[in-house]
């Protein structure tokens, strides 16, 4: 697993633009961090996967497939209680905030970012950080902007 993660990070870091290779790497990281291999989640964070993912999300914000896949990896990593404080310490709130505040064009990215935020909010200190960061107001504004679902 360590070799796969390091190889994936190298590809993400040198990429100048979105590509099928990056998407493949993100899918691989998603599988490595999925619920069937929970034991990989802490080592992946320790190997430094968070910062490259955050940089990729910022760099590729207009490419939903990329941002959605990167947010899905963060979601998996955030589902591990041992990672929750560290993800916030590494700057996840700022990047996830950018992914969910209007104008929201990419619903899959928003969904994955929100799931990550939900997991991060399990940790009490992260709840405080989210309030101090203004994320609660942003999420309330987001909920007011989302079109109502259902028959009209």
Short mmCIF file of C-alpha atoms in Angstrom, two decimals:
data_model
loop_
_atom_site.label_atom_id
_atom_site.label_comp_id
_atom_site.label_asym_id
_atom_site.label_seq_id
_atom_site.Cartn_x
_atom_site.Cartn_y
_atom_site.Cartn_z
CA UNK A 1 0.00 0.00 0.00
CA UNK A 2 2.82 2.44 0.84
CA UNK A 3 4.36 2.06 -2.62
CA UNK A 4 0.97 2.65 -4.31
CA UNK A 5 0.32 5.80 -2.28
CA UNK A 6 3.78 7.26 -2.91
CA UNK A 7 3.48 6.58 -6.63
CA UNK A 8 0.01 8.18 -6.70
CA UNK A 9 1.26 11.26 -4.86
CA UNK A 10 4.13 11.66 -7.29
CA UNK A 11 1.72 11.63 -10.23
CA UNK A 12 -0.64 14.12 -8.57
CA UNK A 13 2.17 16.51 -7.67
CA UNK A 14 3.76 16.74 -11.13
CA UNK A 15 0.52 16.98 -13.10
CA UNK A 16 -0.04 20.38 -14.66
CA UNK A 17 -3.61 19.74 -15.79
CA UNK A 18 -6.42 17.24 -15.22
CA UNK A 19 -5.87 13.95 -17.00
CA UNK A 20 -7.07 10.37 -17.16
CA UNK A 21 -3.89 9.38 -15.33
CA UNK A 22 -4.77 11.58 -12.34
CA UNK A 23 -8.33 10.30 -12.37
CA UNK A 24 -7.04 6.73 -12.35
CA UNK A 25 -4.76 7.54 -9.41
CA UNK A 26 -7.62 9.16 -7.50
CA UNK A 27 -9.79 6.08 -8.04
CA UNK A 28 -6.92 3.93 -6.76
CA UNK A 29 -6.61 6.11 -3.63
CA UNK A 30 -10.36 5.87 -3.19
CA UNK A 31 -10.18 2.09 -3.23
CA UNK A 32 -7.18 2.05 -0.89
CA UNK A 33 -9.10 4.17 1.63
CA UNK A 34 -12.49 2.49 1.27
CA UNK A 35 -14.40 0.79 4.08
CA UNK A 36 -13.14 -2.66 3.08
CA UNK A 37 -9.56 -1.59 3.88
CA UNK A 38 -10.08 0.76 6.82
CA UNK A 39 -6.63 -0.06 8.18
CA UNK A 40 -5.08 1.98 5.34
CA UNK A 41 -6.67 5.27 6.36
CA UNK A 42 -4.27 6.37 9.10
CA UNK A 43 -1.13 5.26 7.23
CA UNK A 44 -2.31 7.11 4.11
CA UNK A 45 -2.58 10.35 6.08
CA UNK A 46 0.81 9.68 7.68
CA UNK A 47 2.29 9.19 4.19
CA UNK A 48 1.20 12.74 3.32
CA UNK A 49 -1.78 12.22 1.07
CA UNK A 50 -3.83 15.17 2.40
CA UNK A 51 -1.85 18.17 1.11
CA UNK A 52 -1.52 16.90 -2.48
CA UNK A 53 -5.27 16.20 -2.53
CA UNK A 54 -6.07 19.69 -1.26
CA UNK A 55 -3.77 21.27 -3.84
CA UNK A 56 -5.36 19.17 -6.56
CA UNK A 57 -8.87 20.22 -5.53
CA UNK A 58 -7.85 23.88 -5.66
CA UNK A 59 -6.07 23.46 -8.98
CA UNK A 60 -8.93 21.54 -10.61
CA UNK A 61 -11.98 23.25 -9.08
CA UNK A 62 -13.61 23.60 -12.50
CA UNK A 63 -13.27 19.86 -13.26
CA UNK A 64 -15.99 18.04 -11.34
CA UNK A 65 -14.71 14.55 -11.99
CA UNK A 66 -11.35 15.42 -10.42
CA UNK A 67 -12.66 17.40 -7.45
CA UNK A 68 -15.37 14.87 -6.73
CA UNK A 69 -12.90 11.97 -6.71
CA UNK A 70 -10.42 13.87 -4.51
CA UNK A 71 -13.21 14.82 -2.08
CA UNK A 72 -14.28 11.17 -1.99
CA UNK A 73 -10.79 10.17 -0.84
CA UNK A 74 -10.93 12.84 1.88
CA UNK A 75 -14.38 11.55 2.87
CA UNK A 76 -12.95 8.04 3.33
CA UNK A 77 -10.01 9.37 5.33
CA UNK A 78 -12.29 11.54 7.51
CA UNK A 79 -14.40 8.50 8.41
CA UNK A 80 -11.48 7.41 10.62
CA UNK A 81 -11.61 9.17 13.99
CA UNK A 82 -7.82 9.15 14.26
CA UNK A 83 -7.61 11.35 11.14
CA UNK A 84 -10.32 13.91 11.88
CA UNK A 85 -8.31 16.51 13.81
CA UNK A 86 -5.31 16.14 11.52
CA UNK A 87 -7.39 16.73 8.38
CA UNK A 88 -8.62 20.02 9.83
CA UNK A 89 -5.11 20.94 10.97
CA UNK A 90 -3.86 20.35 7.41
CA UNK A 91 -6.35 22.81 5.95
CA UNK A 92 -9.33 20.75 4.82
CA UNK A 93 -11.89 23.28 6.04
CA UNK A 94 -10.69 26.04 3.72
CA UNK A 95 -10.66 23.83 0.64
CA UNK A 96 -13.96 22.11 1.41
CA UNK A 97 -15.52 25.50 2.04
CA UNK A 98 -14.48 26.59 -1.44
CA UNK A 99 -16.08 23.43 -2.82
CA UNK A 100 -19.50 24.03 -1.22
CA UNK A 101 -20.09 27.78 -1.27
CA UNK A 102 -22.18 29.11 -4.16
CA UNK A 103 -21.96 29.33 -7.04
CA UNK A 104 -22.25 25.59 -6.84
CA UNK A 105 -21.83 23.99 -10.21
CA UNK A 106 -20.71 20.53 -9.25
CA UNK A 107 -23.28 18.67 -7.19
CA UNK A 108 -21.22 15.48 -6.86
CA UNK A 109 -18.26 17.46 -5.51
CA UNK A 110 -20.55 19.29 -3.09
CA UNK A 111 -22.00 15.99 -1.91
CA UNK A 112 -18.59 14.43 -1.29
CA UNK A 113 -17.31 17.60 0.40
CA UNK A 114 -20.39 17.70 2.66
CA UNK A 115 -19.94 14.04 3.61
CA UNK A 116 -16.33 14.83 4.53
CA UNK A 117 -17.46 17.79 6.64
CA UNK A 118 -20.02 15.61 8.40
CA UNK A 119 -17.31 13.13 9.38
CA UNK A 120 -14.98 15.94 10.45
CA UNK A 121 -17.73 17.42 12.64
CA UNK A 122 -17.79 14.27 14.78
CA UNK A 123 -14.69 15.61 16.56
CA UNK A 124 -15.64 18.29 19.12
CA UNK A 125 -12.62 20.49 18.44
CA UNK A 126 -13.44 20.41 14.73
CA UNK A 127 -16.99 21.60 15.50
CA UNK A 128 -15.54 24.64 17.23
CA UNK A 129 -13.15 25.27 14.32
CA UNK A 130 -16.04 25.03 11.85
CA UNK A 131 -18.07 27.62 13.77
CA UNK A 132 -15.08 29.95 14.13
CA UNK A 133 -14.27 29.56 10.45
CA UNK A 134 -17.79 30.64 9.43
CA UNK A 135 -18.63 27.30 7.88
CA UNK A 136 -22.00 27.06 9.62
CA UNK A 137 -23.21 30.29 7.99
CA UNK A 138 -21.90 29.10 4.64
CA UNK A 139 -23.76 25.81 4.95
CA UNK A 140 -26.97 27.60 5.92
CA UNK A 141 -26.60 29.83 2.87
CA UNK A 142 -25.97 26.74 0.73
CA UNK A 143 -29.14 25.08 2.00
CA UNK A 144 -31.14 28.18 1.12
CA UNK A 145 -29.72 28.18 -2.42
CA UNK A 146 -30.24 24.51 -3.29
CA UNK A 147 -33.26 23.98 -5.52
CA UNK A 148 -36.09 22.10 -3.89
CA UNK A 149 -36.33 18.47 -4.89
CA UNK A 150 -39.57 16.79 -5.72
CA UNK A 151 -42.59 17.43 -7.87
CA UNK A 152 -43.64 21.00 -8.59
#
